[in-house]
mmCIF file of C-alpha atoms and ligand atoms in Angstrom:
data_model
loop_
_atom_site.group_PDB
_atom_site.id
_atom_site.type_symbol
_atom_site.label_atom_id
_atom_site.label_comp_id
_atom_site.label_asym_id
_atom_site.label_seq_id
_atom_site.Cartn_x
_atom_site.Cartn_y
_atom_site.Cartn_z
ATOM 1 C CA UNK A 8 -55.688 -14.732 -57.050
ATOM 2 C CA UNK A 9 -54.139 -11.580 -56.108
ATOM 3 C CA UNK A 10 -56.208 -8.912 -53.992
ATOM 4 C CA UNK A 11 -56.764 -4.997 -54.705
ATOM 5 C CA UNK A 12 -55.358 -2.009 -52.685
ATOM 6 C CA UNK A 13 -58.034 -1.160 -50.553
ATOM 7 C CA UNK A 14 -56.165 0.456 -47.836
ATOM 8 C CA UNK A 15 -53.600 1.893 -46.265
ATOM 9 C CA UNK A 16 -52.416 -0.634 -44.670
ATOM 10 C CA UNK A 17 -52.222 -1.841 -48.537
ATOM 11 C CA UNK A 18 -49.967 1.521 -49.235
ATOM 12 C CA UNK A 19 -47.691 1.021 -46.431
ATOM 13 C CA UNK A 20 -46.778 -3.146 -47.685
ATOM 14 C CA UNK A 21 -46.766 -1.737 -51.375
ATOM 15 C CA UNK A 22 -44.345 1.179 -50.428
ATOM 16 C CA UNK A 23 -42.271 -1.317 -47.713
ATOM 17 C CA UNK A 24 -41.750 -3.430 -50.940
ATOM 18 C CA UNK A 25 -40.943 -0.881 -53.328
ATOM 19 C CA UNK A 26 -38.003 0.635 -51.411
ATOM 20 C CA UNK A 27 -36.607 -2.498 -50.594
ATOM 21 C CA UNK A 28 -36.062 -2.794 -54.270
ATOM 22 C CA UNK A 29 -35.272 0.425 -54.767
ATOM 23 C CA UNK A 30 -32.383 1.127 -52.245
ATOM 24 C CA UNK A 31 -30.840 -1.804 -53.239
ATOM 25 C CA UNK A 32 -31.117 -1.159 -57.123
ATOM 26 C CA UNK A 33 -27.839 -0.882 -58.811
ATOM 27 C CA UNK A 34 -28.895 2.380 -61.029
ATOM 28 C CA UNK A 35 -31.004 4.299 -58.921
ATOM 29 C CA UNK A 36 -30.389 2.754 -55.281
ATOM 30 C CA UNK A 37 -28.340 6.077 -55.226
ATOM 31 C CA UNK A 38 -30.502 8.820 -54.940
ATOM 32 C CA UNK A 39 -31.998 6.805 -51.990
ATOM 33 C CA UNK A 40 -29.129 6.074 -50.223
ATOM 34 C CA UNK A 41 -26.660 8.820 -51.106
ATOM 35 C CA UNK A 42 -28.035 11.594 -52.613
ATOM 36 C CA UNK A 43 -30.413 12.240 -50.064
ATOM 37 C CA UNK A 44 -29.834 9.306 -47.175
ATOM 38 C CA UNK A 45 -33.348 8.446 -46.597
ATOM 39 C CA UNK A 46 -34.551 7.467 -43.079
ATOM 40 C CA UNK A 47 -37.335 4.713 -44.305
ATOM 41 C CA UNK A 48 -39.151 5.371 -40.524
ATOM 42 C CA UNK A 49 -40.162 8.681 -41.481
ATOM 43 C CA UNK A 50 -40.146 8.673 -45.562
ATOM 44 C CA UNK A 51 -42.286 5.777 -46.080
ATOM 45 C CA UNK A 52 -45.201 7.368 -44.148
ATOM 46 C CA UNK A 53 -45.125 10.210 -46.548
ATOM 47 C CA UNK A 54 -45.003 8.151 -49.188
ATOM 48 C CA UNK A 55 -48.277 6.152 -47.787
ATOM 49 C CA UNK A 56 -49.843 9.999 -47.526
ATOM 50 C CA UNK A 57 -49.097 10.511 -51.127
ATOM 51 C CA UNK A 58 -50.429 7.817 -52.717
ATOM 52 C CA UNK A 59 -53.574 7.491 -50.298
ATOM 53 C CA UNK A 60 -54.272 10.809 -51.481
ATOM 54 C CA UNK A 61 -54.073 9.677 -55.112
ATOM 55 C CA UNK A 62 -56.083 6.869 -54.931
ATOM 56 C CA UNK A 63 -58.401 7.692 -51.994
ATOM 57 C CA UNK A 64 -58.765 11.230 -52.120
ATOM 58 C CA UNK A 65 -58.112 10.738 -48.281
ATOM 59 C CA UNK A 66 -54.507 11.447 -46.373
ATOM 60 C CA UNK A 67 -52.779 14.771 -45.927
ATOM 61 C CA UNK A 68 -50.170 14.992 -47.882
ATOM 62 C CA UNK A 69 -49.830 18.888 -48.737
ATOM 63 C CA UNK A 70 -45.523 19.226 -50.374
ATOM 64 C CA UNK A 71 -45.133 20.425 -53.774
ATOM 65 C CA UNK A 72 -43.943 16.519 -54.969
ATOM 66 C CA UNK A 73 -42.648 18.356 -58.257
ATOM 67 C CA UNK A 74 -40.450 20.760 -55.885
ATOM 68 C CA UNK A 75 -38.954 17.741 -54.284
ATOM 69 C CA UNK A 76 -37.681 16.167 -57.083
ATOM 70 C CA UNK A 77 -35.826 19.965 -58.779
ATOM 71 C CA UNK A 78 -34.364 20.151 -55.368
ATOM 72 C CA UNK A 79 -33.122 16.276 -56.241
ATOM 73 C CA UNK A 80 -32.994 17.005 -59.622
ATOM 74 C CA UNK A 81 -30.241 19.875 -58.823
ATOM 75 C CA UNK A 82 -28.041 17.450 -56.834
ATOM 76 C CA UNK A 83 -27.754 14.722 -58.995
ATOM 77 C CA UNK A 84 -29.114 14.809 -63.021
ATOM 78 C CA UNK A 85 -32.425 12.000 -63.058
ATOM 79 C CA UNK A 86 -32.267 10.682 -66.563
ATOM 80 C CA UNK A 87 -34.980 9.685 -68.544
ATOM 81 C CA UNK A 88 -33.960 6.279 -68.154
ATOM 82 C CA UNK A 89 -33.873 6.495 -64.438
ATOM 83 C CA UNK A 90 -37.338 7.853 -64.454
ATOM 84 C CA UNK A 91 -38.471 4.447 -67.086
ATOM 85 C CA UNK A 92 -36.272 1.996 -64.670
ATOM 86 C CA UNK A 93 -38.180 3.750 -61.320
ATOM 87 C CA UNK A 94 -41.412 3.156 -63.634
ATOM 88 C CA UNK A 95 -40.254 -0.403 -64.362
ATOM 89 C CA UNK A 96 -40.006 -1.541 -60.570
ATOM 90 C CA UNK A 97 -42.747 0.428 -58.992
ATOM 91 C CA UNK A 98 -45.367 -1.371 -61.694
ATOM 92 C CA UNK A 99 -43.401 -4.932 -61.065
ATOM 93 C CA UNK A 100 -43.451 -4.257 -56.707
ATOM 94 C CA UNK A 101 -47.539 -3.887 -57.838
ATOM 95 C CA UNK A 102 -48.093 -6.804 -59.609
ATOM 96 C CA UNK A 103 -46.305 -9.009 -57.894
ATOM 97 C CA UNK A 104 -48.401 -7.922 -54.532
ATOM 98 C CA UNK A 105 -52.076 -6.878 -55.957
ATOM 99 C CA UNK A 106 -54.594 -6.852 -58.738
ATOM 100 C CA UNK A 107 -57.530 -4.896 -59.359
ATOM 101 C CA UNK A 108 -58.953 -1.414 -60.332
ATOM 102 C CA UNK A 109 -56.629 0.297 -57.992
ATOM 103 C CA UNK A 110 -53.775 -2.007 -58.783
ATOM 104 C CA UNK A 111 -53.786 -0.574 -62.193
ATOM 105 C CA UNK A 112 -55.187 2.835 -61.128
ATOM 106 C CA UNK A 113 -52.124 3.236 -59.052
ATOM 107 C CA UNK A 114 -49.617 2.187 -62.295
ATOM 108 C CA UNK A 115 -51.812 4.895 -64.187
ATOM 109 C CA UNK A 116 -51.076 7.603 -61.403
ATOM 110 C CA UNK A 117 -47.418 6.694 -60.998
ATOM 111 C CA UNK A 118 -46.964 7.163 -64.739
ATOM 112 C CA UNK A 119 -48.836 10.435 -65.692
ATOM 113 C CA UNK A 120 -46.850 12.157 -62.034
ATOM 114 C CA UNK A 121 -43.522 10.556 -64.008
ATOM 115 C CA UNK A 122 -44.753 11.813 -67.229
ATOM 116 C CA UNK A 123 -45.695 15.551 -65.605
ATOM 117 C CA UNK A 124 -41.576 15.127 -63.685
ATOM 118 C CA UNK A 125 -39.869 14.534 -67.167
ATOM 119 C CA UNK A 126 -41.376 17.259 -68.889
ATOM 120 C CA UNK A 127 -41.117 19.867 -66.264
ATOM 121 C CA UNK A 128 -37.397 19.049 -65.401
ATOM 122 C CA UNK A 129 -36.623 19.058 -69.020
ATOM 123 C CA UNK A 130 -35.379 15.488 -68.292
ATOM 124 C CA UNK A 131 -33.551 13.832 -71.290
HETATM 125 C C1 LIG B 4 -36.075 8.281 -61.141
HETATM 126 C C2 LIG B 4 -37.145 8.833 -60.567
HETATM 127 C C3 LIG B 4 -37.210 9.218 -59.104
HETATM 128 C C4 LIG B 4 -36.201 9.335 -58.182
HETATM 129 C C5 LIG B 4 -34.706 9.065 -58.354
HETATM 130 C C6 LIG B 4 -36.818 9.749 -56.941
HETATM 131 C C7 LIG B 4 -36.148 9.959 -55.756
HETATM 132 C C8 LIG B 4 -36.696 10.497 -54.621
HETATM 133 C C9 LIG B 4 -35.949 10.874 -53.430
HETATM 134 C C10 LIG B 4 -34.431 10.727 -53.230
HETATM 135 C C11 LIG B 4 -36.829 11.388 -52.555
HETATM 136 C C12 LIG B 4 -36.521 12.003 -51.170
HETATM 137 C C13 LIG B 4 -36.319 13.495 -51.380
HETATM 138 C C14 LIG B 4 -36.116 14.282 -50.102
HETATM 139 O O1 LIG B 4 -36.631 13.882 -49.026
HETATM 140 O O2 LIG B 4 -35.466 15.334 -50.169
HETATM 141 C C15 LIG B 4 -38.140 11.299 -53.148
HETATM 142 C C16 LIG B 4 -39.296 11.692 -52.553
HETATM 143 C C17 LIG B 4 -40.539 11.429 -53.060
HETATM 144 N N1 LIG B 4 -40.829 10.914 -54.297
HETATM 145 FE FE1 LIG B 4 -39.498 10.431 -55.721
HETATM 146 N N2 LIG B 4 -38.166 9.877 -57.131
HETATM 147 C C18 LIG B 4 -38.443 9.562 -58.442
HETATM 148 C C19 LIG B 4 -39.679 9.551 -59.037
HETATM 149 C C20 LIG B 4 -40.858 9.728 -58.372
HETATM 150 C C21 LIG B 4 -42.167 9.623 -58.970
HETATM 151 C C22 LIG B 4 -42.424 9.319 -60.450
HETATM 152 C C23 LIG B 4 -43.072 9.843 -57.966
HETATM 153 C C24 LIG B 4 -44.581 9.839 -57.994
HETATM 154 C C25 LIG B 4 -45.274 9.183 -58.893
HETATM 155 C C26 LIG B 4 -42.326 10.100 -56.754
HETATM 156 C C27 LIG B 4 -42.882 10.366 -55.517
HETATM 157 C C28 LIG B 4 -42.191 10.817 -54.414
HETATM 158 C C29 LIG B 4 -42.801 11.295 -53.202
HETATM 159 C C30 LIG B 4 -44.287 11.368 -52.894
HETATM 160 C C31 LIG B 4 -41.764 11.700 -52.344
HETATM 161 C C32 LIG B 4 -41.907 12.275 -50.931
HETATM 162 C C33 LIG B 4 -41.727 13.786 -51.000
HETATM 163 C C34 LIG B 4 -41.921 14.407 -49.608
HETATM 164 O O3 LIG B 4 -41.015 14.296 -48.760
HETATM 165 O O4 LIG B 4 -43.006 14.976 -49.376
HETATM 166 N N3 LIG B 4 -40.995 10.016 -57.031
HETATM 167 N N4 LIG B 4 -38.017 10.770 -54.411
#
């Protein structure tokens, strides 16, 4: 049986596992590697910060994550579809590592922030 996320040394493998899919995704693998070119040494640690602070309440992570993604937004038009396909993988990269309260806390999080995103971009 699969474990929880208990820590963030939970985050970090979830996150590591994530963006492997994600940079090498044929729809939205873009944004990550040409859009904005992301250097995973420094990114994924603020990705870790994010989400620890989501499901801990512990972390620092203090940048306007809406902000981020206008700036993004601005350089290349996310879809609504993008947003459903970056839904699609981050809930798969979670159950295929963990299980439990947080397991499906974190898939709650990750699609009420999405939800919040679409809306306030006026995605369609
Ligand atoms: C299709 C949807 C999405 C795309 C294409 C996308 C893409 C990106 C990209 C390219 C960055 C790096 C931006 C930069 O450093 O300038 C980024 C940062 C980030 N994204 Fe997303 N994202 C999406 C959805 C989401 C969602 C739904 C969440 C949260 C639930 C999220 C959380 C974050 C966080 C925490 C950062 C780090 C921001 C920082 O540097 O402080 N993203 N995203």
């Amino acid at each position: 049986m699969k474990r929880d996320i208990t820590s963030r040394m939970d985050l970090a493998l979830l996150m590591e596992k994530f963006y492997a899919k994600l940079l090498q995704d044929k729809k939205i693998g873009i944004f990550f590697t040409e859009v904005v070119p992301l250097d995973l040494s420094t990114h994924l640690p603020i990705l870790v910060d994010f989400w620890e602070q989501q499901l801990f309440h512990t972390g620092n992570y203090k940048t306007n994550v809406l902000q981020v993604h206008q700036q993004l937004n601005a350089l290349k038009n996310i879809t609504l579809t993008d947003f459903d396909h970056w839904l699609m993988i981050f809930n798969n990269t979670v159950d295929e590592n963990f299980q439990g309260t947080q397991a499906a806390m974190i898939k709650t999080r990750a699609l009420s922030i999405a939800t919040v995103m679409k809306i306030k971009l006026s995605v369609s």
